[in-house]
PDB file of C-alpha atoms in Angstrom:
ATOM      1  CA  UNK A 135      10.078  15.331 -50.906  1.00  0.00           C
ATOM      2  CA  UNK A 136      13.820  15.471 -51.169  1.00  0.00           C
ATOM      3  CA  UNK A 137      15.764  12.091 -50.639  1.00  0.00           C
ATOM      4  CA  UNK A 138      17.841  13.632 -47.655  1.00  0.00           C
ATOM      5  CA  UNK A 139      14.552  14.051 -45.656  1.00  0.00           C
ATOM      6  CA  UNK A 140      13.334  10.663 -46.285  1.00  0.00           C
ATOM      7  CA  UNK A 141      16.710   9.072 -45.330  1.00  0.00           C
ATOM      8  CA  UNK A 142      16.835  11.126 -42.174  1.00  0.00           C
ATOM      9  CA  UNK A 143      13.321   9.907 -41.397  1.00  0.00           C
ATOM     10  CA  UNK A 144      14.158   6.307 -42.179  1.00  0.00           C
ATOM     11  CA  UNK A 145      17.384   6.627 -40.141  1.00  0.00           C
ATOM     12  CA  UNK A 146      15.535   8.024 -37.137  1.00  0.00           C
ATOM     13  CA  UNK A 147      13.021   5.018 -37.348  1.00  0.00           C
ATOM     14  CA  UNK A 148      15.784   2.601 -37.497  1.00  0.00           C
ATOM     15  CA  UNK A 149      17.762   4.170 -34.732  1.00  0.00           C
ATOM     16  CA  UNK A 150      14.576   3.985 -32.454  1.00  0.00           C
ATOM     17  CA  UNK A 151      14.003   0.421 -33.310  1.00  0.00           C
ATOM     18  CA  UNK A 152      17.643  -0.518 -32.698  1.00  0.00           C
ATOM     19  CA  UNK A 153      17.605   1.209 -29.284  1.00  0.00           C
ATOM     20  CA  UNK A 154      14.298  -0.522 -28.365  1.00  0.00           C
ATOM     21  CA  UNK A 155      15.770  -3.849 -29.257  1.00  0.00           C
ATOM     22  CA  UNK A 156      18.892  -3.441 -27.273  1.00  0.00           C
ATOM     23  CA  UNK A 157      17.287  -2.252 -24.139  1.00  0.00           C
ATOM     24  CA  UNK A 158      14.519  -4.824 -24.373  1.00  0.00           C
ATOM     25  CA  UNK A 159      11.276  -4.397 -22.624  1.00  0.00           C
ATOM     26  CA  UNK A 160      11.292  -4.588 -19.091  1.00  0.00           C
ATOM     27  CA  UNK A 161       8.109  -6.486 -17.779  1.00  0.00           C
ATOM     28  CA  UNK A 162       7.242  -5.900 -14.190  1.00  0.00           C
ATOM     29  CA  UNK A 163       4.612  -7.797 -12.292  1.00  0.00           C
ATOM     30  CA  UNK A 164       2.184  -5.108 -10.802  1.00  0.00           C
ATOM     31  CA  UNK A 165       2.336  -4.782  -7.072  1.00  0.00           C
ATOM     32  CA  UNK A 166      -0.839  -6.226  -5.604  1.00  0.00           C
ATOM     33  CA  UNK A 167      -3.109  -3.819  -4.300  1.00  0.00           C
ATOM     34  CA  UNK A 168      -3.626  -4.285  -0.375  1.00  0.00           C
ATOM     35  CA  UNK A 169      -5.854  -2.303   1.828  1.00  0.00           C
ATOM     36  CA  UNK A 170      -3.769  -0.756   4.582  1.00  0.00           C
ATOM     37  CA  UNK A 171      -5.344   0.754   7.923  1.00  0.00           C
ATOM     38  CA  UNK A 172      -3.885   3.867   9.410  1.00  0.00           C
ATOM     39  CA  UNK A 173      -1.752   1.675  11.763  1.00  0.00           C
ATOM     40  CA  UNK A 174       0.057   0.277   8.905  1.00  0.00           C
ATOM     41  CA  UNK A 175      -1.412  -3.398   9.152  1.00  0.00           C
ATOM     42  CA  UNK A 176      -3.315  -4.842   6.233  1.00  0.00           C
ATOM     43  CA  UNK A 177      -7.118  -4.762   6.656  1.00  0.00           C
ATOM     44  CA  UNK A 178      -6.898  -8.704   6.933  1.00  0.00           C
ATOM     45  CA  UNK A 179      -5.328  -8.336  10.334  1.00  0.00           C
ATOM     46  CA  UNK A 180      -8.534  -6.640  11.557  1.00  0.00           C
ATOM     47  CA  UNK A 181     -11.749  -8.357  12.774  1.00  0.00           C
ATOM     48  CA  UNK A 182     -14.443  -7.464  10.306  1.00  0.00           C
ATOM     49  CA  UNK A 183     -17.225  -7.147  13.061  1.00  0.00           C
ATOM     50  CA  UNK A 184     -15.388  -5.369  15.888  1.00  0.00           C
ATOM     51  CA  UNK A 185     -12.571  -3.697  13.844  1.00  0.00           C
ATOM     52  CA  UNK A 186     -10.105  -4.716  16.419  1.00  0.00           C
ATOM     53  CA  UNK A 187      -6.496  -5.335  15.142  1.00  0.00           C
ATOM     54  CA  UNK A 188      -4.845  -8.599  15.562  1.00  0.00           C
ATOM     55  CA  UNK A 189      -1.292  -7.286  14.789  1.00  0.00           C
ATOM     56  CA  UNK A 190       1.652  -6.489  16.953  1.00  0.00           C
ATOM     57  CA  UNK A 191       3.665  -3.512  17.262  1.00  0.00           C
ATOM     58  CA  UNK A 192       6.744  -2.198  19.095  1.00  0.00           C
ATOM     59  CA  UNK A 193       6.344  -1.003  22.573  1.00  0.00           C
ATOM     60  CA  UNK A 194       8.855  -0.073  25.300  1.00  0.00           C
ATOM     61  CA  UNK A 195      12.647  -0.699  24.516  1.00  0.00           C
ATOM     62  CA  UNK A 196      14.052  -3.853  26.035  1.00  0.00           C
ATOM     63  CA  UNK A 197      17.877  -3.604  25.171  1.00  0.00           C
ATOM     64  CA  UNK A 198      20.283  -0.930  24.288  1.00  0.00           C
ATOM     65  CA  UNK A 199      23.561  -0.880  22.512  1.00  0.00           C
ATOM     66  CA  UNK A 200      26.651   0.796  23.457  1.00  0.00           C
ATOM     67  CA  UNK A 201      25.415   4.210  22.270  1.00  0.00           C
ATOM     68  CA  UNK A 202      22.403   3.788  24.259  1.00  0.00           C
ATOM     69  CA  UNK A 203      20.108   3.413  21.194  1.00  0.00           C
ATOM     70  CA  UNK A 204      17.377   0.871  21.462  1.00  0.00           C
ATOM     71  CA  UNK A 205      17.970  -2.512  19.588  1.00  0.00           C
ATOM     72  CA  UNK A 206      15.155  -4.682  20.786  1.00  0.00           C
ATOM     73  CA  UNK A 207      11.530  -3.778  21.700  1.00  0.00           C
ATOM     74  CA  UNK A 208       8.822  -5.372  23.735  1.00  0.00           C
ATOM     75  CA  UNK A 209       5.912  -6.541  21.395  1.00  0.00           C
ATOM     76  CA  UNK A 210       2.559  -5.256  22.238  1.00  0.00           C
ATOM     77  CA  UNK A 211      -0.830  -5.695  20.749  1.00  0.00           C
ATOM     78  CA  UNK A 212      -1.996  -3.067  18.260  1.00  0.00           C
ATOM     79  CA  UNK A 213      -4.662  -0.778  19.760  1.00  0.00           C
ATOM     80  CA  UNK A 214      -6.104   0.594  16.579  1.00  0.00           C
ATOM     81  CA  UNK A 215      -9.877   0.139  15.746  1.00  0.00           C
ATOM     82  CA  UNK A 216      -9.633  -0.065  11.943  1.00  0.00           C
ATOM     83  CA  UNK A 217      -9.797   3.638  11.403  1.00  0.00           C
ATOM     84  CA  UNK A 218      -9.153   4.397   7.659  1.00  0.00           C
ATOM     85  CA  UNK A 219     -10.437   7.894   7.229  1.00  0.00           C
ATOM     86  CA  UNK A 220     -13.309  10.217   7.876  1.00  0.00           C
ATOM     87  CA  UNK A 221     -16.791   8.766   6.966  1.00  0.00           C
ATOM     88  CA  UNK A 222     -18.286   9.720   3.700  1.00  0.00           C
ATOM     89  CA  UNK A 223     -20.503  12.686   3.904  1.00  0.00           C
ATOM     90  CA  UNK A 224     -23.517  10.695   3.043  1.00  0.00           C
ATOM     91  CA  UNK A 225     -23.044   8.393   5.814  1.00  0.00           C
ATOM     92  CA  UNK A 226     -22.795  11.267   8.322  1.00  0.00           C
ATOM     93  CA  UNK A 227     -25.806  13.142   7.566  1.00  0.00           C
ATOM     94  CA  UNK A 228     -28.231  10.217   6.493  1.00  0.00           C
ATOM     95  CA  UNK A 229     -28.081   7.019   8.414  1.00  0.00           C
ATOM     96  CA  UNK A 230     -28.755   3.802   6.782  1.00  0.00           C
ATOM     97  CA  UNK A 231     -32.427   3.327   5.823  1.00  0.00           C
ATOM     98  CA  UNK A 232     -32.581  -0.412   6.047  1.00  0.00           C
ATOM     99  CA  UNK A 233     -31.600  -2.459   9.257  1.00  0.00           C
ATOM    100  CA  UNK A 234     -28.579  -4.847   8.798  1.00  0.00           C
ATOM    101  CA  UNK A 235     -29.691  -7.931   7.180  1.00  0.00           C
ATOM    102  CA  UNK A 236     -29.075 -11.236   9.023  1.00  0.00           C
ATOM    103  CA  UNK A 237     -26.800 -13.554   7.061  1.00  0.00           C
ATOM    104  CA  UNK A 238     -28.037 -17.121   8.373  1.00  0.00           C
TER     105      UNK A 238
END
């Protein structure tokens, strides 16, 4: 190998290390994964047995500004029933074989 190729390679490596040192590593904490219902509320806001949502959502407007745009809304209970998507195909065509167990 000729010395010019070696110097170009060493220069590229040193340049990459210098750029990496100047920029530094940006460590970001990963966002926590949260299951969200179709209504936008977290699954923790839903009753596990009935599926009823305990969250609140905007209802009819209460106040308007000078341009007749709503600025405040009446808060009403969420009406969703914990729908997160279609049932898996195996649950549609074959019902569970065992009855639900009592957890006493």
